[in-house]
Coordinates of N, CA, C and O in Angstrom, one line a residue:
X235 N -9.9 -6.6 1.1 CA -8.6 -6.1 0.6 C -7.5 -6.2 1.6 O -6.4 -6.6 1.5
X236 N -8.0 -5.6 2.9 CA -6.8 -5.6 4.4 C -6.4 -7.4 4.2 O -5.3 -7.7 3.7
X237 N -7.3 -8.5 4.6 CA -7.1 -9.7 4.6 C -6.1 -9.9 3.6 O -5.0 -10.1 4.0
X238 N -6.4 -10.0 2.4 CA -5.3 -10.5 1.4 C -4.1 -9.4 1.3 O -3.5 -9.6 0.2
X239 N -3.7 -8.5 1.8 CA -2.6 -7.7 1.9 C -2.2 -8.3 2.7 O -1.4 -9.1 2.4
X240 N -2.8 -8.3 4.3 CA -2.0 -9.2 5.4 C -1.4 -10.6 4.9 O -0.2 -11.0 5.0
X241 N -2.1 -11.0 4.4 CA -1.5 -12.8 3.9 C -0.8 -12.3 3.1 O 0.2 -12.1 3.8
X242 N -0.7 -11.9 2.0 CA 0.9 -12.0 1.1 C 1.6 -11.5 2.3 O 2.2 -12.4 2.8
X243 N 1.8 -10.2 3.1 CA 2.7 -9.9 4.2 C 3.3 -10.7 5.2 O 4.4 -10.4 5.5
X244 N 2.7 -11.7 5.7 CA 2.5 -12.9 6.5 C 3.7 -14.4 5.2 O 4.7 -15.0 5.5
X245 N 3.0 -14.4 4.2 CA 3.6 -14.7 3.6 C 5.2 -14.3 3.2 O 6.3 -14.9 3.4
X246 N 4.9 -13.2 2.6 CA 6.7 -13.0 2.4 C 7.0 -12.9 3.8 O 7.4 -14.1 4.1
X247 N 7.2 -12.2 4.8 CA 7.3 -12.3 5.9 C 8.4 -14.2 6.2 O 9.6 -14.4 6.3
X248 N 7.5 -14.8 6.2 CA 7.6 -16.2 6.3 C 8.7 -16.9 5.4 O 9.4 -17.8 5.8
X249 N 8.7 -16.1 4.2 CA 9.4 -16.1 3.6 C 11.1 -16.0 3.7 O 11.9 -17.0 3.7
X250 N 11.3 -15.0 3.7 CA 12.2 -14.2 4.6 C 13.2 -15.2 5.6 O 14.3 -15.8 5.6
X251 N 11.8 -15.1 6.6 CA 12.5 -16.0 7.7 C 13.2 -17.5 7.4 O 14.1 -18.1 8.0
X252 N 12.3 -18.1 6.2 CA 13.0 -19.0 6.0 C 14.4 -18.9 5.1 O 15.2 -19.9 5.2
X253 N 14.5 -17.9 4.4 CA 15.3 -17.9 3.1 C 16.5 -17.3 3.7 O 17.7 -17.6 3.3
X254 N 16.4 -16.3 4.7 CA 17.8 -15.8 5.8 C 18.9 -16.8 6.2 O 20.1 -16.8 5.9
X255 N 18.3 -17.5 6.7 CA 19.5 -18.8 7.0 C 19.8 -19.5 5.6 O 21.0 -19.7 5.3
X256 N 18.9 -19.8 4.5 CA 19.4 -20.7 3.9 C 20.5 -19.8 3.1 O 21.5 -20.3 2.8
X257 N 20.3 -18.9 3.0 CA 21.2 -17.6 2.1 C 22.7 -17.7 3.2 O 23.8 -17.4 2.7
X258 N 22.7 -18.1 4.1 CA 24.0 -17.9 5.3 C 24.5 -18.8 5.0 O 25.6 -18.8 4.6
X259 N 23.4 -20.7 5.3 CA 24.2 -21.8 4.6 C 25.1 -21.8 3.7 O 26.3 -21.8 3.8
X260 N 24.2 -21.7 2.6 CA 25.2 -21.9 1.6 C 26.5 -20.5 1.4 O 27.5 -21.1 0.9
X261 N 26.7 -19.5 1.7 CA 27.3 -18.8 2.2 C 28.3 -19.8 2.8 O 29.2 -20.1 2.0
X262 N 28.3 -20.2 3.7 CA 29.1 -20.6 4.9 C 29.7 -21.7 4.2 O 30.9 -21.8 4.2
X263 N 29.0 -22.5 3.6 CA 29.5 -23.5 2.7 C 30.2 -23.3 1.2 O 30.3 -23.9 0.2
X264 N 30.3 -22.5 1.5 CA 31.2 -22.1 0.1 C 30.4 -21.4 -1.4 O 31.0 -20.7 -2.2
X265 N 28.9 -21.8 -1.3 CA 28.5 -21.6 -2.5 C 27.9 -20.0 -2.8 O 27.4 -19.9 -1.7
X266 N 27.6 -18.9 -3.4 CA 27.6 -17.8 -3.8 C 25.7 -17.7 -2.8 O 25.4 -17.0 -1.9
X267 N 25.0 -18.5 -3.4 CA 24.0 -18.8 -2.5 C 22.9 -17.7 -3.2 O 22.0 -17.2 -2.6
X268 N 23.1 -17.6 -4.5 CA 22.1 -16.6 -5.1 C 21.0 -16.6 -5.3 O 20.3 -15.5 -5.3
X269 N 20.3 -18.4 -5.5 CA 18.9 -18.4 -5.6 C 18.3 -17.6 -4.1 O 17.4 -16.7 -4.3
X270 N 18.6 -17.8 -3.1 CA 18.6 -18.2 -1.5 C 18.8 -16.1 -1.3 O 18.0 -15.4 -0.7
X271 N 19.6 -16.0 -1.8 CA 19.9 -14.4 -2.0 C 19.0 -13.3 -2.2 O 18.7 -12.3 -1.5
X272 N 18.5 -13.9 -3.7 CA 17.4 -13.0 -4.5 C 15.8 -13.4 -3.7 O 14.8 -12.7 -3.9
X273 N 15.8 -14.3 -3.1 CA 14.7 -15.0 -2.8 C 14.3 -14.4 -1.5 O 13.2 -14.0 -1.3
X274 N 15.3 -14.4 -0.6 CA 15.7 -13.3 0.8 C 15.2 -12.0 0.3 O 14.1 -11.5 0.6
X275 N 16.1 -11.3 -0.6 CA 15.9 -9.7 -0.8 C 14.0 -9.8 -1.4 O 13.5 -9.0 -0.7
X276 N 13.5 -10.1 -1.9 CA 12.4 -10.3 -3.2 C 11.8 -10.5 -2.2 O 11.4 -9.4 -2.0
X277 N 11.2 -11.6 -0.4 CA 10.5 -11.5 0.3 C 10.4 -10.3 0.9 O 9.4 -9.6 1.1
X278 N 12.1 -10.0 1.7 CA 12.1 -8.6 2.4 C 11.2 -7.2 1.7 O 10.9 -6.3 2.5
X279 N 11.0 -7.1 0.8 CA 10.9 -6.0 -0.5 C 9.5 -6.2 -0.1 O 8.9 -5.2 0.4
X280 N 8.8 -7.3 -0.4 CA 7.0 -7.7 -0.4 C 6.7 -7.3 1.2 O 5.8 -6.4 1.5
X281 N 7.1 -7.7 1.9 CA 7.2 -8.0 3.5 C 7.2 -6.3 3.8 O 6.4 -5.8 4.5
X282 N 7.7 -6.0 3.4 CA 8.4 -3.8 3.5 C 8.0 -4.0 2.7 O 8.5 -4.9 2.1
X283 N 7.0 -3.3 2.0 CA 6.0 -2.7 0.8 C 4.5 -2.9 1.8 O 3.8 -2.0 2.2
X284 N 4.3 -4.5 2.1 CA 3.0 -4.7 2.5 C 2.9 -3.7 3.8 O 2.1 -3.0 4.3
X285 N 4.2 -4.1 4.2 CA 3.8 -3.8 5.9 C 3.9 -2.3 5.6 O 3.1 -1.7 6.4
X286 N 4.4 -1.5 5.0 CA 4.1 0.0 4.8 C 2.6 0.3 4.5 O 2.0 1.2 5.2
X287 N 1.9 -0.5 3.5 CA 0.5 -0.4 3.0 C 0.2 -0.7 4.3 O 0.2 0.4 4.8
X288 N -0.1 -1.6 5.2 CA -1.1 -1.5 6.0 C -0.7 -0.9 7.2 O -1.5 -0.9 8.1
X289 N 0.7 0.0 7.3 CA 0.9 0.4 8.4 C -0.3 2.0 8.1 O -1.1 2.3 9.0
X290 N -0.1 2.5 7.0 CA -0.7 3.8 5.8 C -2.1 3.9 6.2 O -2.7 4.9 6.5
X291 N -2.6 2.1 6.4 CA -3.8 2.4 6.2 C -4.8 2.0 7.3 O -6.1 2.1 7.4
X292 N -3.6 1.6 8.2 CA -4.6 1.4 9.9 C -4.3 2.3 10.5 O -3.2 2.9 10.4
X293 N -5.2 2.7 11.3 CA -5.2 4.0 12.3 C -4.5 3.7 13.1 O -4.6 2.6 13.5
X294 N -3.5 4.5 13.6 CA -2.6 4.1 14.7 C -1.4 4.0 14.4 O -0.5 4.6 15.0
X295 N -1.1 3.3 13.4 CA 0.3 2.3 13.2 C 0.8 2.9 11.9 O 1.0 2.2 11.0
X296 N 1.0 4.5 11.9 CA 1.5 4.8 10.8 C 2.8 4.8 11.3 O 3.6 5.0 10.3
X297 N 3.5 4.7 12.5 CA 4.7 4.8 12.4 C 5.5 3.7 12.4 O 6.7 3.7 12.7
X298 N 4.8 2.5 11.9 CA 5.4 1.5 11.9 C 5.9 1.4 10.2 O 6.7 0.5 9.8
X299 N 5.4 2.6 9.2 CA 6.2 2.9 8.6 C 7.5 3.2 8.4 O 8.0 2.6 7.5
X300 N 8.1 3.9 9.1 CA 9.5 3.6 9.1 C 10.1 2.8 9.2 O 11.2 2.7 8.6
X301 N 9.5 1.7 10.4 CA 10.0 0.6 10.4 C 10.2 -0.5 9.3 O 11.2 -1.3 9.3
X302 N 9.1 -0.4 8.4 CA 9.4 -1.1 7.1 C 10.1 -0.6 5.8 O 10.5 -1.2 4.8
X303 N 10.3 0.7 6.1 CA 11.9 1.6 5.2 C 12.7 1.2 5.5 O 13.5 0.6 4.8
X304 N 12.8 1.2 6.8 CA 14.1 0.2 7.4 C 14.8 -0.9 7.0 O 15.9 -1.0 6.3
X305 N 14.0 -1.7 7.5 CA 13.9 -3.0 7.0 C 13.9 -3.6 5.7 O 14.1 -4.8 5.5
X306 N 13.8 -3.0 4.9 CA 14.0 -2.6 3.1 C 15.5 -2.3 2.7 O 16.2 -3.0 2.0
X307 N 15.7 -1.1 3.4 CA 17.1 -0.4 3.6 C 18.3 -1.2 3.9 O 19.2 -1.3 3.1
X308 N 18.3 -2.0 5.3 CA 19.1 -2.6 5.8 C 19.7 -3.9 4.9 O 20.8 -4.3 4.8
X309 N 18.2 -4.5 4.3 CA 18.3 -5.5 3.2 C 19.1 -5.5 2.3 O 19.8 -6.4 1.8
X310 N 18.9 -4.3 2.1 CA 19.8 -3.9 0.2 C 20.9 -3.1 0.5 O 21.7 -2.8 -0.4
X311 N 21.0 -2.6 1.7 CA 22.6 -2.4 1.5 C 23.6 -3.3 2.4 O 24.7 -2.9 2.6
X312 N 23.0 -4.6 2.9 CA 23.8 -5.5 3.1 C 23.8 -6.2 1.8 O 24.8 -6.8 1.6
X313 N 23.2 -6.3 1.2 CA 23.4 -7.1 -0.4 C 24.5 -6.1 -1.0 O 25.5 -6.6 -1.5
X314 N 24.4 -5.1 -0.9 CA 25.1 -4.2 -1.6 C 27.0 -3.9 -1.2 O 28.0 -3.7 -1.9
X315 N 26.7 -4.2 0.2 CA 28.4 -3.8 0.6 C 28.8 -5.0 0.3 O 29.4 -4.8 1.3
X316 N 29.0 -6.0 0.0 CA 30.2 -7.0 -0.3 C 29.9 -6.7 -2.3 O 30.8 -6.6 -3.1
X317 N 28.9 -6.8 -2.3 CA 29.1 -6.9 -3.8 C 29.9 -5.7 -4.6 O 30.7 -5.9 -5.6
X318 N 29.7 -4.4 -3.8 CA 30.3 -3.1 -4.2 C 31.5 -3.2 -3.8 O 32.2 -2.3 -4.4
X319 N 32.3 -3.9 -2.8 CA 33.4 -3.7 -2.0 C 33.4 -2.8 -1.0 O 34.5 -2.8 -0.4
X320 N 32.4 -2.0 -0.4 CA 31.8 -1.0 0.4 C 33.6 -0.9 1.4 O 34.1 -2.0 1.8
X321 N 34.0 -0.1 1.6 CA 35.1 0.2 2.4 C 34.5 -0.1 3.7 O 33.5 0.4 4.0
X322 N 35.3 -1.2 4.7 CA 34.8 -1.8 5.6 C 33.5 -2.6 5.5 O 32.6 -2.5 6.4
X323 N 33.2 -3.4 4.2 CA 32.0 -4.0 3.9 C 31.9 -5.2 4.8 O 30.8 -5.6 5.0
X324 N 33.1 -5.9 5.4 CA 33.2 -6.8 6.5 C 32.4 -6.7 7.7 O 31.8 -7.5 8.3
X325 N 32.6 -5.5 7.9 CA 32.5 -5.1 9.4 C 30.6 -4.6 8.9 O 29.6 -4.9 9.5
X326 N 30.5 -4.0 7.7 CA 28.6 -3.5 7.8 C 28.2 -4.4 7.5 O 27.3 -4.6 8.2
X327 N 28.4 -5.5 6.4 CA 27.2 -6.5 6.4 C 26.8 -7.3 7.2 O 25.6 -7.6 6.8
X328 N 27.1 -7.9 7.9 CA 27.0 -8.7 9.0 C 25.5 -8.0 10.3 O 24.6 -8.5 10.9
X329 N 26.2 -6.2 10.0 CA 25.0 -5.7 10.9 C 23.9 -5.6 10.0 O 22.8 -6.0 10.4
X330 N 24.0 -5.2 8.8 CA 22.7 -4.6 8.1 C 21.9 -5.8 7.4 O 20.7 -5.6 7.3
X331 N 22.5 -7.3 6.6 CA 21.6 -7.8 7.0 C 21.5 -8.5 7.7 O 20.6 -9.3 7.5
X332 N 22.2 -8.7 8.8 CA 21.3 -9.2 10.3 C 20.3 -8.1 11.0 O 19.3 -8.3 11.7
X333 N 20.6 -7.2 10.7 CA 19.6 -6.1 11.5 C 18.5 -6.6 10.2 O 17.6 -7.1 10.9
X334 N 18.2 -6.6 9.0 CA 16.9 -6.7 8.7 C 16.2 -8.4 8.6 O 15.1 -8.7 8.0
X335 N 17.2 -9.5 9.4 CA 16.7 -10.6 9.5 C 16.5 -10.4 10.9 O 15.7 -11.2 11.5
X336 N 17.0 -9.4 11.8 CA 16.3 -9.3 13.2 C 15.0 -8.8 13.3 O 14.2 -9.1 14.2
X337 N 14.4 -7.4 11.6 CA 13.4 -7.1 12.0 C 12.4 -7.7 11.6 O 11.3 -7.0 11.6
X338 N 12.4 -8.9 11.0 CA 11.4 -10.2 10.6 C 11.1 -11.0 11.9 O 10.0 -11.2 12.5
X339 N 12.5 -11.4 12.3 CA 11.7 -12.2 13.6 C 11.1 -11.4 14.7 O 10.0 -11.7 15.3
X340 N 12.1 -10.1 15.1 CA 10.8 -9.3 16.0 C 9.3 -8.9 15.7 O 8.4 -9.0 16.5
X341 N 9.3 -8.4 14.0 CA 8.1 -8.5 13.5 C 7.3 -9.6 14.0 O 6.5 -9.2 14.9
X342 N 7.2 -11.3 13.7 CA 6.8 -12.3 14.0 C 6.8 -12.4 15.6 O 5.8 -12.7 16.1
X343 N 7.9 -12.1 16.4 CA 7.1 -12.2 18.1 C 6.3 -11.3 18.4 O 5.2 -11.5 18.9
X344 N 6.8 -10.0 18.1 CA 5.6 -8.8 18.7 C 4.2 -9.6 18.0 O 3.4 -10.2 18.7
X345 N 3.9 -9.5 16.6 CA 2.9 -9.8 16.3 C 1.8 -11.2 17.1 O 0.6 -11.1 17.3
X346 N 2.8 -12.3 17.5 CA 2.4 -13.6 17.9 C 2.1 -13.4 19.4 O 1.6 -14.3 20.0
X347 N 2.6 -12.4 20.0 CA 2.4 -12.3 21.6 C 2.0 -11.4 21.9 O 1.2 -11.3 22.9
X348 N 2.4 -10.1 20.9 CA 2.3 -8.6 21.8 C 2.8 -8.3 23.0 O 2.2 -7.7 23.9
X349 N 4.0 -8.6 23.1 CA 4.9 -8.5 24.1 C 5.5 -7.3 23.7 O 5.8 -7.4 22.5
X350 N 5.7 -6.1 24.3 CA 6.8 -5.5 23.7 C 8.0 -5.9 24.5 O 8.9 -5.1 24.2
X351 N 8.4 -6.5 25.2 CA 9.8 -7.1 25.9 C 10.8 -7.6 24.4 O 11.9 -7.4 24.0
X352 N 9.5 -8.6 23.7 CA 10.0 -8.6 22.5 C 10.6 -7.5 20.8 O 10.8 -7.6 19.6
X353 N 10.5 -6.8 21.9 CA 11.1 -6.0 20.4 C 12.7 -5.7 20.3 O 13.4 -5.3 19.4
X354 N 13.1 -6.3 22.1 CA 14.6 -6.1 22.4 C 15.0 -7.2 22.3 O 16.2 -7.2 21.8
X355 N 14.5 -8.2 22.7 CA 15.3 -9.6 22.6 C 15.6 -10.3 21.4 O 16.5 -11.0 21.2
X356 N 14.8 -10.0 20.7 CA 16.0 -10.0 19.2 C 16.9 -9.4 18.8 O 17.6 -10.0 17.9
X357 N 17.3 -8.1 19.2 CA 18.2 -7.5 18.8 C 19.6 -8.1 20.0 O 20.7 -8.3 19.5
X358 N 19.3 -8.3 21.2 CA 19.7 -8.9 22.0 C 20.9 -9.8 21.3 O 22.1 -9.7 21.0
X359 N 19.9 -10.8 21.4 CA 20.2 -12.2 20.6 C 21.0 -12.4 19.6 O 21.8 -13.3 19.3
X360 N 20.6 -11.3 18.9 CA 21.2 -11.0 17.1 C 22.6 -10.8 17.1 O 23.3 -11.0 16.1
X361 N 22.9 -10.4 18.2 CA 24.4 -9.8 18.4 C 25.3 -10.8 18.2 O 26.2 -10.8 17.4
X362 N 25.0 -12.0 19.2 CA 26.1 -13.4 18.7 C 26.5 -13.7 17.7 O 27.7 -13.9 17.5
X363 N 25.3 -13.9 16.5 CA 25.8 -14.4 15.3 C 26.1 -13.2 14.3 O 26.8 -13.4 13.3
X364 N 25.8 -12.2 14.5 CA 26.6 -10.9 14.0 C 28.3 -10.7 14.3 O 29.2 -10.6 13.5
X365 N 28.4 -10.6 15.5 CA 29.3 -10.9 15.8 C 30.1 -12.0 15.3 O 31.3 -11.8 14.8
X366 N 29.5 -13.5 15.3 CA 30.3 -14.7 14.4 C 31.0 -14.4 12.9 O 32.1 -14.6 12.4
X367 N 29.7 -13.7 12.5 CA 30.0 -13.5 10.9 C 30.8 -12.3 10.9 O 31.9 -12.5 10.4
X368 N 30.6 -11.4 11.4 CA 32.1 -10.4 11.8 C 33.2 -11.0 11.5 O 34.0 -10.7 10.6
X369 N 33.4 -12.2 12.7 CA 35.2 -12.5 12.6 C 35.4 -13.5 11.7 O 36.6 -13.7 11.3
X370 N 34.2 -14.2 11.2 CA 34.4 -15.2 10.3 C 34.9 -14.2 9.0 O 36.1 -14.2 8.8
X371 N 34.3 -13.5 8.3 CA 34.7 -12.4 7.2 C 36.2 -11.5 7.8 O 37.3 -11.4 7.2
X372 N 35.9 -11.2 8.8 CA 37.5 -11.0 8.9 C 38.7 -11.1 8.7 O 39.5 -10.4 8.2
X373 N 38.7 -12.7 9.7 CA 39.8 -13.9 9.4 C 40.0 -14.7 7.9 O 41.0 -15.4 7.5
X374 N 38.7 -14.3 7.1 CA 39.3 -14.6 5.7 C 39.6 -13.3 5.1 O 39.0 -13.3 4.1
X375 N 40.2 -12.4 5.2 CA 40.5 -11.3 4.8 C 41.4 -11.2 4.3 O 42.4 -11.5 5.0
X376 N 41.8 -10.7 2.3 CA 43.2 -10.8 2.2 C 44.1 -9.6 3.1 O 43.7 -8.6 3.7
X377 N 45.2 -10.1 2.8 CA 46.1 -8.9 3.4 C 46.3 -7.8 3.2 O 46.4 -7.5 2.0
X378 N 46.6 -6.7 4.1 CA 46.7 -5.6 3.6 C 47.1 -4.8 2.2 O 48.0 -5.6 1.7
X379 N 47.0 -4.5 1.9 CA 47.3 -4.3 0.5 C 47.5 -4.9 -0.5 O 48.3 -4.6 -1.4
X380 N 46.5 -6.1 -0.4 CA 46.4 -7.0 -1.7 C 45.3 -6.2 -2.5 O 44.3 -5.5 -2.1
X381 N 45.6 -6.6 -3.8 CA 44.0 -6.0 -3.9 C 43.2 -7.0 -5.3 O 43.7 -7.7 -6.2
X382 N 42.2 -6.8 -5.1 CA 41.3 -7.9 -5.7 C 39.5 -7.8 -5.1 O 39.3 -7.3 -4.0
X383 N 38.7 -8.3 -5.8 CA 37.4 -8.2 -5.3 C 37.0 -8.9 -4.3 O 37.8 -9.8 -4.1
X384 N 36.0 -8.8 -3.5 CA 35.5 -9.4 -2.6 C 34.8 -10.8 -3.3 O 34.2 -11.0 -4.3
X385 N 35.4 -11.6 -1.9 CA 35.0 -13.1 -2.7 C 33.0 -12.7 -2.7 O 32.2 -13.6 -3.2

């Protein structure tokens, strides 16, 4: 039962990491990007669910529970602030889901090396293109007191 929990985990996991960028692509390219969207959130969710069950159920690693609350968390309220209009939704989505596309790939180094060096160098890293998508959502920003929904 541990085996085939890990593989779907490993799986969405995988998931994830691929469906992150493609969700940004089309994003970036103009298009709403919703298969790419739902497909992102729907691995993150399996990915955070599994990894909670096996964190529950291996000795040791129950506190890696939180970390897949997290990672759950961050997911769905970066889906959530641009869709809601979140006051300053510009400025949090960018961190929250890049912070839960940072804790896929640190997931995937710690796991492949067991380095813990790796648990910083993605967050590290992450900062650049968080930062990009910051000023990119920015600079398209209507003007002050326009008002209308978020594209």
């Amino acid at each position: 039962m541990r085996d085939a929990l890990l593989g779907v985990h490993v799986l969405a996991g995988s998931a994830g990491l691929l469906l992150g960028p493609a969700w940004l692509l089309a994003r970036r390219a103009g298009a709403r990007g919703r298969r790419a969207a739902a497909g992102y959130q729907a691995a993150v969710a399996v990915a955070a669910a599994t990894g909670a069950l096996l964190a529950v159920a291996a000795p040791g690693l129950a506190w890696l529970l939180p970390v897949a609350l997290l990672t759950e968390g961050l997911a769905v309220a970066g889906a959530l602030a641009r869709r809601r209009g979140w006051h300053g939704w510009r400025t949090l989505q960018p961190h929250l889901l890049g912070g839960s596309y940072i804790a896929l790939v640190t997931a995937l180094l710690v796991a492949e090396t067991g380095d813990p060096v790796l648990w910083v160098l993605p967050v590290v890293v992450g900062q650049v293109p968080i930062a990009l998508a910051k000023r990119r959502l920015h600079a398209t920003a209507p003007a002050p007191g326009a008002v209308g929904r978020p594209a």
